[in-house]
Short mmCIF file of C-alpha atoms and ligand atoms in Angstrom, two decimals:
data_model
loop_
_atom_site.label_atom_id
_atom_site.label_comp_id
_atom_site.label_asym_id
_atom_site.label_seq_id
_atom_site.Cartn_x
_atom_site.Cartn_y
_atom_site.Cartn_z
CA MET F 1 -62.95 -17.19 -78.24
CA LYS F 2 -64.27 -14.11 -77.94
CA ILE F 3 -61.57 -10.49 -77.92
CA ASN F 4 -62.67 -7.56 -76.18
CA HIS F 5 -64.81 -6.40 -79.01
CA HIS F 6 -64.83 -2.56 -76.53
CA PHE F 7 -61.71 -1.99 -78.71
CA ASP F 8 -63.55 -1.49 -81.73
CA ASN F 9 -64.62 1.90 -80.64
CA LEU F 10 -60.41 2.88 -79.99
CA VAL F 11 -60.09 5.09 -83.29
CA PRO F 12 -57.83 3.24 -84.55
CA ASN F 13 -53.85 4.26 -83.43
CA TYR F 14 -52.59 6.18 -80.39
CA LEU F 15 -52.42 10.31 -80.89
CA PHE F 16 -48.38 10.22 -80.72
CA ALA F 17 -47.98 7.06 -83.12
CA ASP F 18 -49.91 8.20 -85.91
CA VAL F 19 -47.13 11.68 -85.51
CA ALA F 20 -43.86 9.42 -85.19
CA ARG F 21 -45.32 7.24 -88.30
CA LYS F 22 -46.18 10.41 -90.36
CA THR F 23 -43.37 12.39 -89.04
CA ASN F 24 -41.21 8.72 -89.95
CA GLU F 25 -42.59 8.80 -93.10
CA PHE F 26 -41.50 12.91 -94.43
CA ALA F 27 -37.81 12.04 -92.84
CA ALA F 28 -37.62 9.27 -95.49
CA ALA F 29 -38.73 10.88 -98.40
CA HIS F 30 -36.74 14.26 -97.20
CA PRO F 31 -33.36 13.36 -95.81
CA GLU F 32 -31.84 16.94 -96.81
CA LYS F 33 -33.78 17.99 -93.64
CA GLU F 34 -33.16 18.50 -90.71
CA ILE F 35 -36.64 18.43 -88.65
CA ILE F 36 -37.19 19.44 -85.43
CA ARG F 37 -39.43 17.72 -83.05
CA LEU F 38 -41.93 19.27 -81.12
CA GLY F 39 -44.51 16.96 -80.68
CA ILE F 40 -44.30 14.73 -78.18
CA GLY F 41 -43.72 15.62 -74.90
CA ASP F 42 -41.33 13.92 -74.94
CA VAL F 43 -37.45 15.42 -72.15
CA THR F 44 -33.79 16.36 -73.83
CA LEU F 45 -31.78 17.20 -71.54
CA PRO F 46 -30.08 14.62 -69.53
CA LEU F 47 -30.86 13.21 -65.71
CA ALA F 48 -30.09 15.15 -63.19
CA PRO F 49 -26.03 13.91 -61.92
CA ILE F 50 -27.63 13.35 -58.49
CA VAL F 51 -29.94 10.74 -59.83
CA VAL F 52 -28.00 9.49 -62.07
CA ASP F 53 -24.87 8.95 -59.21
CA ALA F 54 -27.89 7.33 -56.88
CA MET F 55 -28.91 5.67 -59.42
CA LYS F 56 -25.10 3.88 -60.33
CA LYS F 57 -24.94 3.83 -56.33
CA GLY F 58 -28.70 1.33 -56.54
CA CYS F 59 -26.69 -1.06 -58.99
CA GLU F 60 -23.31 -1.27 -56.79
CA ASP F 61 -25.52 -3.25 -54.27
CA LEU F 62 -27.08 -5.37 -56.61
CA LYS F 63 -23.58 -6.72 -57.04
CA TYR F 64 -22.65 -8.01 -53.30
CA LYS F 65 -25.23 -10.25 -51.83
CA GLU F 66 -25.64 -8.00 -48.12
CA THR F 67 -27.24 -5.14 -50.28
CA PHE F 68 -28.06 -7.23 -52.87
CA ARG F 69 -32.97 -6.03 -53.46
CA GLY F 70 -35.69 -8.41 -54.51
CA TYR F 71 -38.73 -7.47 -54.98
CA PRO F 72 -39.65 -4.46 -53.82
CA GLU F 73 -42.16 -3.49 -51.55
CA TYR F 74 -45.84 -3.33 -53.59
CA GLU F 75 -46.42 0.28 -52.92
CA GLY F 76 -42.55 1.76 -52.60
CA TYR F 77 -39.39 1.73 -50.58
CA ASP F 78 -40.41 3.75 -47.72
CA PHE F 79 -37.85 6.47 -47.33
CA VAL F 80 -38.73 6.82 -51.14
CA ARG F 81 -42.91 7.80 -50.32
CA GLU F 82 -41.15 9.98 -47.13
CA ALA F 83 -39.23 12.10 -49.65
CA ILE F 84 -41.98 12.24 -51.58
CA ALA F 85 -44.28 13.36 -49.01
CA GLY F 86 -41.27 16.15 -47.55
CA TYR F 87 -42.22 17.63 -51.75
CA TYR F 88 -45.63 17.95 -50.36
CA LYS F 89 -44.46 19.58 -47.71
CA SER F 90 -42.02 22.41 -49.10
CA PHE F 91 -45.03 23.69 -51.07
CA GLY F 92 -47.57 23.27 -47.92
CA VAL F 93 -49.54 20.24 -48.28
CA THR F 94 -50.13 17.51 -46.14
CA VAL F 95 -50.09 14.14 -47.67
CA HIS F 96 -48.44 11.02 -45.07
CA ALA F 97 -45.71 8.96 -46.86
CA ASP F 98 -48.10 5.51 -45.86
CA GLU F 99 -50.80 6.99 -49.05
CA ILE F 100 -48.30 7.46 -51.13
CA PHE F 101 -47.23 4.94 -53.90
CA VAL F 102 -44.85 4.71 -56.34
CA SER F 103 -45.21 3.92 -59.86
CA ASP F 104 -44.03 3.08 -62.92
CA GLY F 105 -45.25 6.66 -63.58
CA ALA F 106 -48.83 8.37 -64.56
CA LYS F 107 -49.99 7.21 -67.45
CA SER F 108 -50.03 3.34 -66.28
CA ASP F 109 -51.64 4.79 -62.99
CA CYS F 110 -54.33 6.87 -64.69
CA GLY F 111 -55.26 3.56 -67.26
CA ASN F 112 -54.92 1.21 -64.16
CA LEU F 113 -56.55 3.31 -61.24
CA PRO F 114 -60.56 2.20 -63.61
CA ASP F 115 -59.62 -1.54 -62.06
CA ILE F 116 -61.30 -0.47 -58.72
CA PHE F 117 -64.04 1.09 -59.83
CA ALA F 118 -67.20 -1.13 -61.92
CA GLN F 119 -67.39 -0.76 -65.53
CA ASP F 120 -71.10 1.60 -65.60
CA ASN F 121 -69.75 4.19 -63.52
CA THR F 122 -69.56 7.79 -65.68
CA VAL F 123 -66.44 8.25 -65.97
CA LEU F 124 -66.47 12.54 -67.31
CA VAL F 125 -63.24 14.03 -68.87
CA THR F 126 -62.52 17.14 -70.30
CA ASP F 127 -62.88 17.95 -73.95
CA PRO F 128 -59.29 18.13 -75.15
CA VAL F 129 -58.37 15.56 -72.89
CA TYR F 130 -54.82 13.99 -72.77
CA PRO F 131 -55.58 10.47 -74.62
CA VAL F 132 -55.19 7.64 -72.27
CA TYR F 133 -57.80 8.74 -70.10
CA VAL F 134 -60.59 8.00 -72.97
CA ASP F 135 -58.98 4.74 -74.61
CA ALA F 136 -58.27 2.82 -70.92
CA ASN F 137 -62.33 3.54 -70.49
CA ILE F 138 -63.26 2.35 -73.75
CA MET F 139 -60.88 -0.53 -73.13
CA ALA F 140 -62.94 -1.51 -70.31
CA GLY F 141 -66.93 -0.03 -71.75
CA ARG F 142 -67.04 2.44 -69.34
CA ARG F 143 -69.31 5.22 -70.78
CA ILE F 144 -67.66 8.84 -71.50
CA ILE F 145 -68.85 12.29 -71.27
CA TYR F 146 -67.15 15.06 -72.52
CA ALA F 147 -66.52 18.42 -70.14
CA SER F 148 -66.24 21.77 -72.98
CA SER F 149 -62.68 23.36 -72.96
CA ASN F 150 -62.77 26.01 -75.42
CA ARG F 151 -61.46 29.66 -76.25
CA ASP F 152 -64.62 31.05 -74.04
CA ASN F 153 -63.85 29.34 -70.56
CA HIS F 154 -59.83 30.00 -71.42
CA PHE F 155 -59.63 25.95 -71.79
CA LEU F 156 -60.55 25.38 -68.55
CA ALA F 157 -63.74 23.57 -68.37
CA MET F 158 -66.24 23.78 -65.12
CA PRO F 159 -68.84 21.07 -63.58
CA ASP F 160 -72.23 21.37 -64.58
CA GLU F 161 -74.99 20.90 -62.68
CA SER F 162 -76.80 19.27 -64.68
CA ILE F 163 -74.86 16.49 -65.46
CA LYS F 164 -74.06 13.37 -63.01
CA ALA F 165 -70.32 11.58 -63.33
CA ASP F 166 -69.23 9.41 -61.20
CA ILE F 167 -65.40 8.94 -62.22
CA ILE F 168 -63.51 12.44 -63.35
CA TYR F 169 -59.92 12.87 -64.89
CA LEU F 170 -58.87 16.58 -63.88
CA CYS F 171 -54.98 17.66 -65.50
CA SER F 172 -53.68 20.62 -64.25
CA PRO F 173 -51.67 22.38 -65.75
CA ASN F 174 -53.18 20.50 -68.65
CA ASN F 175 -52.39 18.26 -71.25
CA PRO F 176 -52.71 19.34 -74.17
CA THR F 177 -53.80 23.20 -73.06
CA GLY F 178 -51.47 24.55 -70.84
CA ALA F 179 -54.04 26.23 -68.72
CA ALA F 180 -54.02 25.98 -65.12
CA TYR F 181 -56.88 25.70 -62.80
CA SER F 182 -56.63 29.09 -60.07
CA ALA F 183 -57.27 27.25 -56.63
CA LYS F 184 -61.83 28.50 -56.26
CA GLN F 185 -62.19 26.84 -60.19
CA LEU F 186 -60.19 23.34 -58.02
CA LYS F 187 -63.21 24.22 -55.11
CA ALA F 188 -66.28 23.87 -57.26
CA TRP F 189 -64.75 20.55 -59.22
CA VAL F 190 -64.25 18.86 -55.48
CA ALA F 191 -68.23 20.58 -54.54
CA TYR F 192 -68.56 18.89 -57.43
CA ALA F 193 -67.43 15.93 -56.65
CA LEU F 194 -68.14 15.33 -53.04
CA LYS F 195 -71.72 16.58 -53.91
CA ASN F 196 -72.01 13.62 -56.23
CA ASN F 197 -70.37 11.13 -54.58
CA ALA F 198 -68.17 10.93 -57.53
CA VAL F 199 -64.13 10.43 -57.76
CA ILE F 200 -61.57 12.86 -59.47
CA LEU F 201 -58.68 11.50 -60.87
CA TYR F 202 -55.91 14.32 -60.99
CA ASP F 203 -53.28 14.79 -63.17
CA ALA F 204 -49.99 16.89 -61.32
CA ALA F 205 -47.45 15.48 -63.45
CA TYR F 206 -46.60 18.80 -64.87
CA GLU F 207 -46.85 20.98 -61.48
CA ALA F 208 -43.50 21.84 -60.98
CA PHE F 209 -43.85 24.22 -63.93
CA ILE F 210 -46.15 26.26 -61.86
CA ALA F 211 -45.17 29.80 -62.14
CA ASP F 212 -48.02 31.22 -59.93
CA ASP F 213 -50.16 30.73 -57.42
CA SER F 214 -52.30 28.47 -58.87
CA PRO F 215 -51.99 25.01 -57.04
CA ARG F 216 -49.68 22.28 -57.09
CA SER F 217 -51.98 19.54 -55.59
CA ILE F 218 -55.77 19.41 -55.73
CA PHE F 219 -54.61 18.12 -51.87
CA ALA F 220 -54.19 22.07 -51.17
CA ILE F 221 -58.30 22.42 -51.38
CA ASP F 222 -60.06 21.36 -48.18
CA GLY F 223 -61.81 18.35 -48.47
CA ALA F 224 -60.17 17.09 -51.71
CA ARG F 225 -59.30 14.12 -49.27
CA GLU F 226 -62.97 12.77 -48.98
CA CYS F 227 -62.84 13.20 -53.58
CA ALA F 228 -59.41 12.89 -55.01
CA ILE F 229 -57.05 11.33 -55.70
CA GLU F 230 -53.60 12.50 -57.63
CA LEU F 231 -51.05 10.94 -59.77
CA CYS F 232 -47.66 12.71 -60.23
CA SER F 233 -44.69 11.65 -62.41
CA LEU F 234 -40.94 11.87 -62.13
CA SER F 235 -41.11 11.88 -66.53
CA LYS F 236 -41.57 15.85 -66.64
CA THR F 237 -40.69 16.92 -63.20
CA ALA F 238 -37.48 15.37 -63.43
CA GLY F 239 -36.21 13.56 -67.07
CA PHE F 240 -37.73 10.57 -66.33
CA THR F 241 -39.87 10.40 -69.20
CA GLY F 242 -37.15 6.73 -69.86
CA THR F 243 -36.64 5.99 -66.32
CA ARG F 244 -40.03 5.41 -65.50
CA CYS F 245 -41.29 6.55 -62.19
CA GLY F 246 -44.29 8.15 -61.12
CA TYR F 247 -46.43 8.56 -57.74
CA THR F 248 -50.27 7.80 -56.85
CA VAL F 249 -51.64 9.11 -53.69
CA ILE F 250 -54.88 8.19 -52.16
CA PRO F 251 -55.62 9.28 -48.72
CA LYS F 252 -56.62 7.14 -45.84
CA GLU F 253 -59.98 8.21 -45.46
CA LEU F 254 -60.90 8.16 -49.05
CA ASN F 255 -63.91 5.58 -48.80
CA ARG F 256 -66.80 4.73 -52.08
CA ASP F 257 -69.57 2.49 -51.64
CA GLY F 258 -67.78 1.27 -48.15
CA HIS F 259 -64.76 0.24 -49.06
CA SER F 260 -61.70 2.31 -48.57
CA LEU F 261 -60.31 3.14 -52.37
CA HIS F 262 -56.66 2.70 -51.05
CA ALA F 263 -56.93 -0.93 -49.85
CA LEU F 264 -58.32 -1.48 -53.50
CA TRP F 265 -56.04 0.14 -55.35
CA TYR F 266 -52.95 -1.77 -52.51
CA ARG F 267 -54.97 -4.72 -53.79
CA ARG F 268 -54.34 -3.98 -57.02
CA GLN F 269 -50.82 -3.43 -56.86
CA ALA F 270 -50.47 -6.07 -55.76
CA THR F 271 -51.58 -8.76 -58.06
CA LYS F 272 -50.51 -6.73 -61.15
CA PHE F 273 -47.77 -4.65 -59.96
CA ASN F 274 -44.50 -5.84 -58.28
CA GLY F 275 -42.66 -2.68 -57.83
CA VAL F 276 -40.70 -0.05 -59.00
CA SER F 277 -36.97 -1.52 -58.69
CA TRP F 278 -34.10 -0.67 -56.20
CA PRO F 279 -31.69 1.42 -58.42
CA VAL F 280 -34.68 4.30 -59.97
CA GLN F 281 -36.54 3.82 -56.58
CA CYS F 282 -33.10 5.30 -54.82
CA ALA F 283 -32.37 8.02 -57.85
CA ALA F 284 -36.27 9.05 -57.50
CA ALA F 285 -34.88 9.38 -53.64
CA ALA F 286 -31.97 11.80 -54.40
CA VAL F 287 -34.90 14.18 -56.88
CA PHE F 288 -36.73 15.31 -53.70
CA SER F 289 -32.78 15.83 -51.53
CA ASP F 290 -31.93 19.40 -51.46
CA GLU F 291 -29.92 19.40 -53.78
CA GLY F 292 -31.52 17.32 -56.21
CA LEU F 293 -34.37 20.14 -56.86
CA ARG F 294 -31.46 22.45 -57.03
CA GLN F 295 -30.52 20.56 -59.74
CA ILE F 296 -33.90 19.82 -61.38
CA GLN F 297 -34.79 23.33 -60.84
CA ALA F 298 -32.24 24.49 -63.64
CA ASN F 299 -33.69 21.97 -66.42
CA LEU F 300 -36.76 23.23 -65.48
CA ASP F 301 -35.79 26.94 -65.93
CA TYR F 302 -34.22 25.58 -69.16
CA TYR F 303 -37.35 24.25 -70.60
CA LYS F 304 -39.42 27.46 -69.09
CA GLN F 305 -37.45 29.58 -71.25
CA ASN F 306 -37.77 28.01 -74.22
CA ALA F 307 -41.64 27.85 -73.51
CA ALA F 308 -41.11 31.98 -73.36
CA ILE F 309 -39.76 31.92 -76.70
CA ILE F 310 -42.35 30.27 -78.35
CA SER F 311 -44.53 31.88 -76.21
CA ALA F 312 -42.90 36.01 -77.76
CA ALA F 313 -43.01 34.58 -81.30
CA LEU F 314 -47.24 34.35 -80.62
CA ASP F 315 -47.54 37.00 -79.49
CA GLU F 316 -45.47 38.55 -81.85
CA LEU F 317 -48.13 37.55 -84.31
CA GLY F 318 -50.46 37.74 -82.94
CA VAL F 319 -51.91 34.11 -82.86
CA TYR F 320 -54.12 33.02 -79.99
CA TYR F 321 -52.57 30.35 -77.40
CA THR F 322 -52.85 29.34 -73.69
CA GLY F 323 -50.33 27.74 -71.88
CA GLY F 324 -46.41 28.35 -71.48
CA ASN F 325 -46.06 30.17 -68.41
CA ASN F 326 -47.56 27.57 -66.22
CA SER F 327 -46.96 24.85 -68.49
CA PRO F 328 -44.89 23.11 -70.68
CA TYR F 329 -46.94 23.49 -74.00
CA ILE F 330 -48.28 26.28 -75.55
CA TRP F 331 -51.41 25.52 -77.39
CA LEU F 332 -52.31 27.62 -80.12
CA GLU F 333 -54.85 28.62 -83.30
CA CYS F 334 -53.37 26.98 -86.14
CA PRO F 335 -52.88 30.31 -88.58
CA GLY F 336 -55.24 31.35 -91.76
CA ASP F 337 -58.64 29.04 -90.42
CA MET F 338 -56.36 25.66 -91.28
CA GLY F 339 -57.61 22.98 -90.00
CA SER F 340 -54.99 20.94 -86.82
CA TRP F 341 -54.08 17.96 -89.29
CA GLN F 342 -53.77 20.52 -92.09
CA PHE F 343 -51.39 22.70 -90.10
CA PHE F 344 -49.43 20.23 -89.46
CA ASP F 345 -48.85 18.83 -92.72
CA TYR F 346 -48.29 22.37 -93.52
CA LEU F 347 -45.53 23.03 -90.76
CA LEU F 348 -43.63 19.93 -91.58
CA GLN F 349 -43.83 20.17 -95.82
CA ASN F 350 -42.47 23.39 -95.17
CA ALA F 351 -40.66 23.78 -92.26
CA ALA F 352 -39.50 20.74 -91.13
CA VAL F 353 -41.25 20.86 -87.71
CA VAL F 354 -43.32 18.70 -85.95
CA GLY F 355 -46.03 19.58 -83.12
CA THR F 356 -49.08 17.69 -82.05
CA PRO F 357 -52.98 17.83 -83.79
CA GLY F 358 -54.40 18.93 -81.99
CA GLU F 359 -58.14 17.32 -83.07
CA GLY F 360 -55.78 14.23 -81.95
CA PHE F 361 -56.76 15.55 -77.95
CA GLY F 362 -60.35 15.48 -78.95
CA LYS F 363 -62.83 17.28 -80.88
CA ASN F 364 -62.90 20.76 -79.04
CA GLY F 365 -59.18 20.57 -80.71
CA LYS F 366 -60.07 21.00 -84.19
CA GLY F 367 -58.39 23.67 -85.65
CA TYR F 368 -56.05 24.29 -82.33
CA PHE F 369 -51.67 22.46 -82.21
CA ARG F 370 -49.62 21.60 -78.84
CA LEU F 371 -46.33 23.49 -79.24
CA THR F 372 -43.56 21.00 -75.84
CA SER F 373 -41.26 23.31 -74.64
CA PHE F 374 -38.32 20.03 -74.01
CA GLY F 375 -36.80 20.66 -77.09
CA SER F 376 -33.12 21.96 -76.80
CA TYR F 377 -32.95 25.61 -76.83
CA GLU F 378 -31.30 25.80 -80.55
CA LYS F 379 -33.98 23.42 -81.88
CA THR F 380 -36.68 25.38 -79.95
CA THR F 381 -35.28 28.84 -81.11
CA GLU F 382 -34.26 27.55 -85.23
CA ALA F 383 -37.90 26.47 -85.30
CA ILE F 384 -39.51 29.22 -84.10
CA GLU F 385 -37.40 31.40 -87.05
CA ARG F 386 -39.12 28.85 -88.78
CA ILE F 387 -42.94 29.22 -88.12
CA LYS F 388 -41.99 32.75 -87.93
CA ALA F 389 -40.69 33.21 -91.54
CA LEU F 390 -43.82 31.59 -92.77
CA PHE F 391 -45.71 33.87 -91.48
CA ILE F 392 -44.60 37.41 -90.59
C1 LIG G 401 -47.35 14.20 -73.81
O1 LIG G 401 -47.10 14.08 -75.26
O2 LIG G 401 -48.87 14.34 -74.01
C2 LIG G 401 -46.78 13.51 -72.97
O3 LIG G 401 -45.36 12.90 -73.52
C3 LIG G 401 -47.50 12.04 -73.41
C4 LIG G 401 -47.21 11.35 -72.29
O4 LIG G 401 -47.13 12.01 -70.99
O5 LIG G 401 -48.00 9.81 -72.05
#
């Protein structure tokens, strides 16, 4: 037998596993140090009370014959899909409930969606990039090309008409750079995708952090329904990193190669995915209730305040950065011309603060570093004091 030799083309470790390993080694060697982790974008605030109540009620339902649920619908229960469609409506975007697939998170969907596309399609990602888009397509043996996000374009790569791509991953607000596309920029990507018969896989996992008039959804752009699939997640919006729930929207009119992509994804999910559990879907629906949205907003505001604290310190230090205003991520230039892994080690050794080296997100991440605002207020302010003490 042979293994899938495309795995030989992957970098040896998943970025966040590498960061965790190095951090754990440091912790073992320095038990006296209080490490502050602003690396992986994992939330620290608990789930909103209304969400936990709904989940408990969902568990109670499983206790009785009359209310017990077995296999859920492959695409999610209607009341959850209706709630998500209502959420889109609240920011002026029309998405129909029957176009929504409830999932166990955007990470799985962004890695699995290419199952419906041929292996010889060319995949375009921006550089720097969330490593899952790259690794999932390397595993499938696809060719990957990169659109450069850099300081000159404010880390918002734009399409190059001379290059032909078939599958395009966009993430806005971006992981890792925190930069968000404007409507005008997204229009250019939609026009490019339509012209090239390509499909945009649009990762909107951080849309709830948008504070300006940047679009919250690719479907705010005319023509996107004919060329885009949108993925979203409750991980960052509502603290579901451990609970796991997300959703993917595939417009019914999105066809390629004589096939409905909605129908293909339904076929794929029915074969390989058995849906999201009843208690979790009850919890997800509660997120989108009026009270749920009010409660999660308090958490989002808390993280935004942390982002503002980090941004203010970088302003004070005169360090170049993107993100922070529309995003929980702050993407900064490493001080003193340090490489990103060099800065990671420096910060860990001298301040016991963990971030994510930009280089792990692609070659354009060299010399950059990502901090997250998902820590506690106390730890974030403490980390910033320690960083300032090193550089002032
Ligand atoms: C990140 O830190 O980039 C994210 O938490 C990773 C993820 O969402 O999988």
